[in-house]
Coordinates of C-alpha atoms in Angstrom, one line a residue:
X216 CA 59.5 -85.0 -59.2
X217 CA 58.0 -87.6 -61.8
X218 CA 60.5 -90.1 -60.0
X219 CA 59.1 -89.0 -56.4
X220 CA 56.0 -88.9 -57.8
X221 CA 55.4 -85.4 -57.0
X222 CA 52.9 -82.9 -58.9
X223 CA 53.5 -79.5 -59.0
X224 CA 50.2 -77.5 -60.2
X225 CA 51.0 -73.2 -60.3
X226 CA 48.6 -71.7 -58.0
X227 CA 46.9 -69.8 -61.0
X228 CA 46.1 -73.1 -62.3
X229 CA 44.4 -74.2 -59.0
X230 CA 42.3 -70.8 -59.2
X231 CA 40.9 -71.2 -62.4
X232 CA 39.8 -75.1 -61.5
X233 CA 38.0 -73.1 -58.9
X234 CA 36.3 -70.6 -60.8
X235 CA 34.8 -72.9 -63.3
X236 CA 34.1 -75.6 -60.3
X237 CA 32.4 -73.1 -58.4
X238 CA 30.0 -71.4 -61.7
X239 CA 31.0 -68.0 -61.1
X240 CA 30.0 -68.7 -57.0
X241 CA 33.2 -67.6 -55.2
X242 CA 33.9 -64.4 -53.7
X243 CA 35.1 -61.8 -56.4
X244 CA 38.5 -61.2 -54.3
X245 CA 39.5 -64.8 -53.5
X246 CA 43.1 -64.8 -53.2
X247 CA 45.8 -67.8 -52.6
X248 CA 48.9 -66.8 -51.7
X249 CA 51.5 -69.8 -50.6
X250 CA 53.2 -69.3 -47.0
X251 CA 55.2 -72.3 -47.2
X252 CA 54.5 -75.1 -46.4
X253 CA 51.1 -74.0 -45.9
X254 CA 48.4 -71.7 -47.9
X255 CA 46.9 -68.3 -47.2
X256 CA 43.2 -68.1 -48.5
X257 CA 41.5 -64.9 -48.2
X258 CA 38.3 -63.4 -49.4
X259 CA 35.5 -60.7 -48.6
X260 CA 32.6 -62.9 -47.4
X261 CA 28.9 -61.7 -47.0
X262 CA 27.4 -62.3 -43.6
X263 CA 24.4 -60.5 -41.9
X264 CA 24.5 -57.7 -44.2
X265 CA 28.3 -57.3 -43.6
X266 CA 30.9 -57.9 -46.3
X267 CA 33.4 -60.0 -43.6
X268 CA 37.5 -59.8 -44.9
X269 CA 38.5 -63.3 -43.5
X270 CA 42.2 -64.5 -44.0
X271 CA 43.8 -67.7 -43.2
X272 CA 46.9 -69.9 -43.3
X273 CA 46.0 -73.1 -44.1
X274 CA 48.4 -76.4 -43.3
X275 CA 47.4 -79.5 -44.8
X276 CA 48.8 -82.5 -42.1
X277 CA 47.2 -85.3 -44.2
X278 CA 44.9 -86.5 -46.8
X279 CA 43.9 -90.4 -46.6
X280 CA 42.2 -92.2 -49.6
X281 CA 40.3 -95.2 -48.2
X282 CA 37.4 -97.4 -50.0
X283 CA 34.8 -94.8 -49.4
X284 CA 36.5 -92.2 -48.1
X285 CA 38.9 -89.3 -48.8
X286 CA 39.8 -87.5 -45.8
X287 CA 41.7 -84.3 -45.3
X288 CA 43.0 -83.7 -41.9
X289 CA 44.3 -79.7 -42.1
X290 CA 45.6 -76.5 -39.4
X291 CA 44.1 -73.2 -39.7
X292 CA 46.0 -70.6 -38.5
X293 CA 46.2 -67.0 -38.2
X294 CA 42.9 -66.4 -38.8
X295 CA 41.7 -63.1 -38.9
X296 CA 38.2 -61.7 -39.5
X297 CA 37.7 -57.5 -40.3
X298 CA 34.2 -56.4 -40.4
X299 CA 33.2 -53.1 -41.5
X300 CA 33.4 -49.7 -39.3
X301 CA 30.5 -50.0 -37.2
X302 CA 29.3 -52.9 -38.0
X303 CA 27.3 -54.8 -35.1
X304 CA 29.2 -58.0 -36.2
X305 CA 32.5 -56.3 -35.1
X306 CA 31.4 -56.1 -31.3
X307 CA 30.9 -60.0 -31.2
X308 CA 34.4 -60.9 -33.3
X309 CA 36.3 -58.9 -31.0
X310 CA 35.1 -61.4 -27.9
X311 CA 35.9 -64.8 -29.7
X312 CA 39.2 -66.5 -29.9
X313 CA 39.9 -66.9 -33.4
X314 CA 43.2 -69.1 -32.7
X315 CA 40.7 -72.0 -32.1
X316 CA 38.9 -71.6 -35.3
X317 CA 37.6 -75.6 -34.4
X318 CA 36.6 -74.5 -31.1
X319 CA 34.2 -72.3 -32.4
X320 CA 31.8 -74.5 -34.6
X321 CA 30.5 -75.7 -31.3
X322 CA 28.3 -72.2 -31.5
X323 CA 26.9 -72.9 -34.6
X324 CA 23.4 -74.4 -35.3
X325 CA 24.4 -76.6 -37.8
X326 CA 27.7 -78.0 -38.7
X327 CA 28.5 -78.7 -42.3
X328 CA 28.4 -82.4 -43.3
X329 CA 31.9 -82.2 -44.8
X330 CA 33.4 -81.2 -41.3
X331 CA 33.9 -84.6 -39.5
X332 CA 35.9 -83.5 -36.5
X333 CA 37.1 -79.8 -35.5
X334 CA 38.8 -78.9 -32.6
X335 CA 41.9 -76.4 -31.5
X336 CA 42.6 -75.5 -35.4
X337 CA 42.2 -78.6 -36.6
X338 CA 39.8 -80.2 -38.7
X339 CA 38.9 -83.3 -40.5
X340 CA 36.8 -83.0 -43.8
X341 CA 35.1 -85.9 -45.6
X342 CA 34.8 -85.3 -49.5
X343 CA 32.8 -87.9 -49.9
X344 CA 30.0 -86.3 -47.9
X345 CA 29.4 -83.7 -50.6
X346 CA 26.4 -83.9 -51.8
X347 CA 27.6 -84.4 -55.5
X348 CA 30.4 -86.8 -54.8
X349 CA 28.2 -88.7 -52.1
X350 CA 25.3 -89.3 -54.6
X351 CA 27.5 -90.2 -58.1
X352 CA 28.5 -93.8 -58.2
X353 CA 31.2 -93.5 -60.3
X354 CA 32.9 -91.3 -57.8
X355 CA 33.2 -94.4 -55.2
X356 CA 34.6 -96.5 -58.0
X357 CA 37.4 -94.1 -58.3
X358 CA 38.1 -93.4 -54.9
X359 CA 37.5 -97.3 -54.0
X360 CA 40.2 -98.1 -57.2
X361 CA 42.3 -94.7 -55.8
X362 CA 43.1 -95.9 -52.4
X363 CA 44.0 -99.5 -53.8
X364 CA 47.3 -98.0 -56.0
X365 CA 48.0 -94.4 -54.1
X366 CA 48.6 -92.8 -51.2
X367 CA 49.1 -89.2 -50.5
X368 CA 52.3 -87.9 -48.5
X369 CA 52.3 -84.4 -49.2
X370 CA 50.2 -81.3 -50.4
X371 CA 52.2 -78.5 -49.3
X372 CA 53.4 -75.1 -51.4
X373 CA 56.2 -74.4 -52.8
X374 CA 57.5 -71.3 -54.4
X375 CA 53.8 -70.3 -56.1
X376 CA 53.0 -73.9 -56.8
X377 CA 51.0 -76.7 -54.9
X378 CA 52.8 -80.0 -54.7
X379 CA 51.3 -82.6 -54.4
X380 CA 52.9 -85.7 -52.7
X381 CA 51.8 -89.4 -53.3
X382 CA 53.3 -93.0 -52.7
X383 CA 52.4 -95.8 -55.2
X384 CA 51.2 -99.3 -54.2
X385 CA 51.4 -101.4 -57.4
X386 CA 50.1 -104.7 -55.8
X387 CA 46.8 -103.2 -55.2
X388 CA 46.6 -102.9 -59.1
X389 CA 44.3 -105.7 -60.0
X390 CA 41.5 -104.9 -56.7
X391 CA 41.5 -101.1 -58.4
X392 CA 40.6 -102.0 -61.8
X393 CA 38.1 -104.8 -60.2
X394 CA 36.7 -101.9 -58.1
X395 CA 36.7 -99.9 -61.7
X396 CA 34.5 -102.7 -63.6
X397 CA 31.9 -103.3 -61.0

């Protein structure tokens, strides 16, 4: 895997990292299960006074690094939302087409800045629109430097690993150093 520039991270390690980064704001029953090449994410999320059990399989099609951008193109499949029995939100959810979650964003009064585009089951996320990354000059330098020397080949699951695959571009090394020094 090292020769092929692939790195496997155990899903338990991903969960540990998510817990550290979120500082206790994740749902207590968050679960990550490999569904190669995708990842099933499930959790109970409080909404409108009800605990909704949400589950979906996420497939990452492409990760693009550019000078000021980290874009993730993904698909959300097998979306399942189960409200508690007798909940008023249950009848509303039964009328929605959950096979096209991107189209449901059109009904939201405010779309999260992170979501650049969404239609059908496809989403495009721009990580540099996250407030903490957008306001961090060092993050911009690191993204610019990495975009000169690395390109993403894959982001998939295999067994109980999240596998990241990269393509090296050694000719961009001098430009990358220039970004870090500026």
